[in-house]
Coordinates of C-alpha atoms in Angstrom, one line a residue:
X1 CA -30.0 -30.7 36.0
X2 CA -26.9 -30.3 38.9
X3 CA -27.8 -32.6 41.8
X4 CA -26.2 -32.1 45.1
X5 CA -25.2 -35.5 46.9
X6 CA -27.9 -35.0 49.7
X7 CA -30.2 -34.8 46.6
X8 CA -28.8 -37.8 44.3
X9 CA -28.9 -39.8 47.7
X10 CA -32.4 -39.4 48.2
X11 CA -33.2 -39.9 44.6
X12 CA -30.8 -43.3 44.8
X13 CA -32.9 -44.4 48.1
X14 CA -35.9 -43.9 46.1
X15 CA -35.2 -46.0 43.4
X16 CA -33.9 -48.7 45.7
X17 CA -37.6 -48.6 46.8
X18 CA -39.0 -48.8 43.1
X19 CA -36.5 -51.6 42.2
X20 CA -38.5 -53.7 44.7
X21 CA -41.4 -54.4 42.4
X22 CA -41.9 -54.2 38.3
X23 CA -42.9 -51.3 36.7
X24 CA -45.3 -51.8 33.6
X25 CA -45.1 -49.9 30.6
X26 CA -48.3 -47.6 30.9
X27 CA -51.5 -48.3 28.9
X28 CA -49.5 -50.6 25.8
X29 CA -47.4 -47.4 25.1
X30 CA -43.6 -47.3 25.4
X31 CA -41.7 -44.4 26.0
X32 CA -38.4 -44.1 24.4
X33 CA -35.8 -41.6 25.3
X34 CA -32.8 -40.1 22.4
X35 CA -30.1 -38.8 23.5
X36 CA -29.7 -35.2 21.6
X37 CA -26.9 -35.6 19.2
X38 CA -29.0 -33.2 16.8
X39 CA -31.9 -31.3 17.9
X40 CA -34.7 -33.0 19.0
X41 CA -36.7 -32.7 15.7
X42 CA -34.3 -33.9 14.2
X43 CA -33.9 -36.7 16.2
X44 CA -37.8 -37.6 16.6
X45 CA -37.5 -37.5 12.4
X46 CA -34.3 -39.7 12.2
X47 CA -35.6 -42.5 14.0
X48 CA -39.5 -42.5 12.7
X49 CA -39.5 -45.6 10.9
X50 CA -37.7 -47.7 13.3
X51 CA -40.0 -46.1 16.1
X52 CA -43.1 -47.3 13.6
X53 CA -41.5 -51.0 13.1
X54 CA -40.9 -50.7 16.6
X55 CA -44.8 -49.9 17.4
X56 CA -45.9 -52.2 14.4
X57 CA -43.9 -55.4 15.8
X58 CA -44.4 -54.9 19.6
X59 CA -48.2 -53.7 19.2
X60 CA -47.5 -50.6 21.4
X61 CA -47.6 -47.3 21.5
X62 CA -44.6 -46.2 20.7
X63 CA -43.6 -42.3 21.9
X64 CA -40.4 -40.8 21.6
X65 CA -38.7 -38.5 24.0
X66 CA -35.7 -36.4 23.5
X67 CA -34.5 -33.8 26.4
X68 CA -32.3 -30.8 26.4
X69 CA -29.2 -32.8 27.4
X70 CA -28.1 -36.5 28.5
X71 CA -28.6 -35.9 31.7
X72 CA -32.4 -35.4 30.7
X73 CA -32.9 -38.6 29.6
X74 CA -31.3 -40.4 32.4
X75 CA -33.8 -38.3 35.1
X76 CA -36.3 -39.4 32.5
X77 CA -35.1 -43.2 32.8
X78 CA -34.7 -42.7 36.9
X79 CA -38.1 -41.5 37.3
X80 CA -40.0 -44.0 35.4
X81 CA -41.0 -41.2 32.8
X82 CA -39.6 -43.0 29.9
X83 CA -39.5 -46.9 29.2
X84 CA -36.2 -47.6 27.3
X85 CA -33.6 -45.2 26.2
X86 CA -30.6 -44.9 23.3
X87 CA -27.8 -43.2 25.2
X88 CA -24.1 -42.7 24.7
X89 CA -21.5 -45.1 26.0
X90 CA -20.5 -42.8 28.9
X91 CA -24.1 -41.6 29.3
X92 CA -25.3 -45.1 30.2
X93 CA -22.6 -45.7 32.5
X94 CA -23.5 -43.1 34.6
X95 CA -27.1 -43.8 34.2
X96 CA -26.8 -47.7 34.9
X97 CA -25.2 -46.4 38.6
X98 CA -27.5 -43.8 39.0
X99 CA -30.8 -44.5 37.0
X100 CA -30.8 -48.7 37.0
X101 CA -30.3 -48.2 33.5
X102 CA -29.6 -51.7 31.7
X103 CA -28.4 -52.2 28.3
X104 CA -29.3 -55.1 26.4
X105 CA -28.9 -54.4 22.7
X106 CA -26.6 -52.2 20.4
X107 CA -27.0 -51.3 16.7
X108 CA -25.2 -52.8 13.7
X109 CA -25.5 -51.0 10.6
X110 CA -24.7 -52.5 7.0
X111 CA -21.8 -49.5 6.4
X112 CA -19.6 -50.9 9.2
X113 CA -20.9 -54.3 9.9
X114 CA -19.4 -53.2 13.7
X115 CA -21.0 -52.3 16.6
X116 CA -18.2 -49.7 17.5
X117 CA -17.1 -46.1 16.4
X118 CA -14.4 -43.6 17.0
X119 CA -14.0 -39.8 18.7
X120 CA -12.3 -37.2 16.5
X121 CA -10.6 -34.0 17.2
X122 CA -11.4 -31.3 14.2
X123 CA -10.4 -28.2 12.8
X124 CA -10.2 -26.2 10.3
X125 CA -7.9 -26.9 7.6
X126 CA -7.1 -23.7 6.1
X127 CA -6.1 -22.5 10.2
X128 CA -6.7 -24.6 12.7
X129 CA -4.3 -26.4 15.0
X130 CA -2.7 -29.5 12.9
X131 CA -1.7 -31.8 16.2
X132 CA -2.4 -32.3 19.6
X133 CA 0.4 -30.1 20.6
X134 CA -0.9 -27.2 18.3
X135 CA -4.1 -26.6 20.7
X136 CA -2.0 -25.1 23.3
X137 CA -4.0 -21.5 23.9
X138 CA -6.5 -22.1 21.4
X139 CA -10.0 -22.3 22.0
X140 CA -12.5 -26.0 22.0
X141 CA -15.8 -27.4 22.2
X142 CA -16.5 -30.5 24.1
X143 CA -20.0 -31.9 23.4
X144 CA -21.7 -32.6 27.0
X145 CA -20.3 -33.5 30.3
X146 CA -21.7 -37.4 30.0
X147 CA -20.8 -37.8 26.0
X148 CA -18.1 -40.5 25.3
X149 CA -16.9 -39.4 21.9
X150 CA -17.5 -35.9 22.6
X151 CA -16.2 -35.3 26.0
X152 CA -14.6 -38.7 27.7
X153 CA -12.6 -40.3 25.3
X154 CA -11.0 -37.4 24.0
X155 CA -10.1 -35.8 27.0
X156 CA -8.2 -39.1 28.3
X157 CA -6.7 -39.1 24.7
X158 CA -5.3 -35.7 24.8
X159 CA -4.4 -35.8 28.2
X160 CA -2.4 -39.3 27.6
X161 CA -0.4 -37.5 24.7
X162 CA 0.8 -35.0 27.1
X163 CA -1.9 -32.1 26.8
X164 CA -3.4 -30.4 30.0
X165 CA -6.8 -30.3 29.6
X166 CA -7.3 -28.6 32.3
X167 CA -5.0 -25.4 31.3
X168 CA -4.3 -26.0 27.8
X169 CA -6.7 -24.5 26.3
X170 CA -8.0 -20.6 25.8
X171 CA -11.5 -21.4 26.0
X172 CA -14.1 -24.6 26.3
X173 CA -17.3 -24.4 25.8
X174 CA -19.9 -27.8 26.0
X175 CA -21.7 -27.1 22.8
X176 CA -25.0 -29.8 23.9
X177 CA -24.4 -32.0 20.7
X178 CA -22.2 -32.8 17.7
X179 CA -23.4 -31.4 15.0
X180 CA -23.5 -28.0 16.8
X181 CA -19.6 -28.8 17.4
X182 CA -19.0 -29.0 14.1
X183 CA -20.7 -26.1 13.2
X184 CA -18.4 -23.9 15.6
X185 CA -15.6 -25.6 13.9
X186 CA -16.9 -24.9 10.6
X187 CA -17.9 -21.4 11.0
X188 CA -14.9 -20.4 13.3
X189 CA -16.5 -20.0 16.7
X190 CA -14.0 -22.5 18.4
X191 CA -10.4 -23.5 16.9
X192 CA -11.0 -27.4 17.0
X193 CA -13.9 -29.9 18.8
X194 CA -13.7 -33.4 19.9
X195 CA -17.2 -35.2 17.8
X196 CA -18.0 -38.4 17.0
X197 CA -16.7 -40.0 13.6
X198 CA -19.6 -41.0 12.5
X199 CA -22.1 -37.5 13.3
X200 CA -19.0 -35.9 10.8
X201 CA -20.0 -38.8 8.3
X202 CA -23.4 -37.6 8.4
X203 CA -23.0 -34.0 8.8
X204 CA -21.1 -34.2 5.6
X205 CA -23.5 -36.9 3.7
X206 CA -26.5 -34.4 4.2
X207 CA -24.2 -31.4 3.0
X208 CA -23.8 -29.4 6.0
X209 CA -20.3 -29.2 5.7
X210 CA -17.5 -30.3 3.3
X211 CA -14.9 -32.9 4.6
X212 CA -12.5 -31.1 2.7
X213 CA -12.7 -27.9 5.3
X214 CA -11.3 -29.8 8.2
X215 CA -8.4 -31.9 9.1
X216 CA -8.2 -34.6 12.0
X217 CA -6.2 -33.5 15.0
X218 CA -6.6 -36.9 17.0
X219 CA -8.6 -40.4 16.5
X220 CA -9.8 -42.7 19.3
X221 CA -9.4 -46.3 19.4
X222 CA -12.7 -48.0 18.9
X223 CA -15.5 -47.2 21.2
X224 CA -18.4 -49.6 22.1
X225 CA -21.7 -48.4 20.5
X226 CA -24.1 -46.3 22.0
X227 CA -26.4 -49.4 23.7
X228 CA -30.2 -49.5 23.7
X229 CA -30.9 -49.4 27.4
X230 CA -34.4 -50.6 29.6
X231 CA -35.0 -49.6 33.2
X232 CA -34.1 -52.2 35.1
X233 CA -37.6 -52.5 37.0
X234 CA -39.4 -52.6 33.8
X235 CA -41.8 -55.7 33.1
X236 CA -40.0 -59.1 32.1
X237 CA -43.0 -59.1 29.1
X238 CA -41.9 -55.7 27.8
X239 CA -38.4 -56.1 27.9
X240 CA -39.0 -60.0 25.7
X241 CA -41.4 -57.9 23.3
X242 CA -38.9 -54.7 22.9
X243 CA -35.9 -57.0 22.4
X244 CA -37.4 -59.7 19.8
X245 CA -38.4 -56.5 17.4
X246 CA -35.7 -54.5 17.5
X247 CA -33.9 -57.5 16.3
X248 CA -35.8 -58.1 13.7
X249 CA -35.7 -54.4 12.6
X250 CA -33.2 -53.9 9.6
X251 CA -32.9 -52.0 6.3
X252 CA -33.9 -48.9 7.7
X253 CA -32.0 -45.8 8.2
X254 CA -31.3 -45.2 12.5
X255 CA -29.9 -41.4 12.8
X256 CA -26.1 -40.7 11.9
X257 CA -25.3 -44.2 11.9
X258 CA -26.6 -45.4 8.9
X259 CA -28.5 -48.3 7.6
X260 CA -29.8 -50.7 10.1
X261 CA -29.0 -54.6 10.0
X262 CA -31.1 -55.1 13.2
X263 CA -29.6 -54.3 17.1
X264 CA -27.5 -57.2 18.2
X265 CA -27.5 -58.3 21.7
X266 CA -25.1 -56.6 24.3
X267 CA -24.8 -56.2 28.1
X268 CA -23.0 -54.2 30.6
X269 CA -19.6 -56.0 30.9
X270 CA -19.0 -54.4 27.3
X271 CA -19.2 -50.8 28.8
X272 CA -16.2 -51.5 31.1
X273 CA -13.8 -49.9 29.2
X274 CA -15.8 -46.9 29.3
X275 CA -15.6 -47.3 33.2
X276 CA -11.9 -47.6 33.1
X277 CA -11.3 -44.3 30.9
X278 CA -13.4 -42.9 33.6
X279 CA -11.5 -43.8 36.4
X280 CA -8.0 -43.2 34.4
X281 CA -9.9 -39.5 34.5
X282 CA -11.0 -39.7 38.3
X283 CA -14.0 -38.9 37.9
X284 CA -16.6 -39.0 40.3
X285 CA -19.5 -40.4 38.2
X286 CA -21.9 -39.8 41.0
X287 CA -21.3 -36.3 41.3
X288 CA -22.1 -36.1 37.5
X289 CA -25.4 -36.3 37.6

């Protein structure tokens, strides 16, 4: 959903006004947004069993939400509809300035011991572009406006190795997640996409596509995880309960990034770098939303 700034600052007054006093998780049940890095089936499906554990160890009702795009789940977040929320490092960003989003915990899986991952550039091996200055004319998917890996990183990446962005290419398109990315990669509706390392792990482990068909164009440096995030007004009681089980919540598979050895503690100062790629791209976060 576009907001005009008369609209986001009436919406920002309005959650100045909500900040004022804490808002309880309705009736013992916690709403949890996703962002849509598959569709949301998929999604809901992925993350059953740490949404049960999650139910099981906070005794709440525990119901999932996942919205056409990221900007979906941070309305959801702004507007009390939803309780906590898994975003992308760029989509919390915006959503801590515009939504009082707050993260407080970040997944470590037993496959990279790291909370951290990297943003690819594919294409096709047997013709896509090979390197950065090999995309010149040819068409590209970015993922979503608000996507780190799929839209932020790689655009300051490209654009630090000389690229224009802007003119460079024939055509973008915002495919709305990563594994649709891949797919237009795969089955040759763009020349090359900008995904998340990982999402390629997966799309590959579930044999959607073989690794073999592409090459890598460009790799990130390391990217802070995608956080767990809580409204900032939300109850001091939930947030204690929500944070003690989802540390304790391991050995279980959580979407595309693997094997869960429980959700370490993080906070905002580890999203900074995110902030800084955003200013090195003058962007107007605010006028994002």
């Amino acid at each position: 959903m576009k907001m005009t700034r008369k609209t986001w600052l009436r919406s920002a007054a309005a959650l100045a006004l909500a900040a004022t006093a804490p808002a309880f998780a309705q009736s013992g049940e916690l709403r949890v947004g996703l962002i849509p890095s598959e569709d949301a089936q998929a999604m809901i499906r992925a993350s059953q069993q740490v949404m049960d554990q999650l139910a099981a160890r906070t005794g709440m009702k525990v119901r999932p939400f996942v919205a056409n795009d990221y900007n979906g789940v941070i309305e959801a977040l702004r507007s009390n509809k939803i309780d906590i929320a898994f975003l992308g490092p760029f989509s919390y960003v915006l959503a801590s300035q515009v939504a009082g989003a707050e993260a407080f915990a970040v997944a470590v899986t037993r496959k990279t011991g790291t909370s951290a991952y990297r943003s690819l550039v594919i294409s096709r091996k047997d013709k896509g572009p090979a390197g950065v200055a090999d995309l010149q004319g040819r068409s590209f998917a970015f993922v979503d406006p608000t996507s780190a890996s799929g839209h932020l990183f790689p655009k300051a990446g490209l654009m630090a190795e000389g690229f224009d962005t802007d003119k460079g290419f024939s055509r973008v398109i915002f495919s709305g997640s990563h594994d649709a990315s891949i797919m237009a990669v795969a089955n040759g509706k763009v020349d090359a996409a900008a995904v998340a390392d990982r999402i390629l792990d997966s799309a590959v482990g579930k044999g959607l596509v073989r690794r073999e068909d592409f090459q890598i164009v460009w790799r990130s440096q390391p990217i802070p995880e995608s956080p767990m995030t809580w409204r900032r007004n939300l109850d001091a009681a939930t947030k204690q309960k929500v944070a003690a089980a989802l540390a304790e919540i391991k050995g279980l598979p959580w979407g595309d990034q693997g094997v869960l050895d429980g959700f370490a503690p993080t906070d905002d100062k580890a999203y900074d770098v995110v902030r800084e790629t955003a200013r090195a791209l003058k962007l107007d976060l605010g006028s994002m939303k």
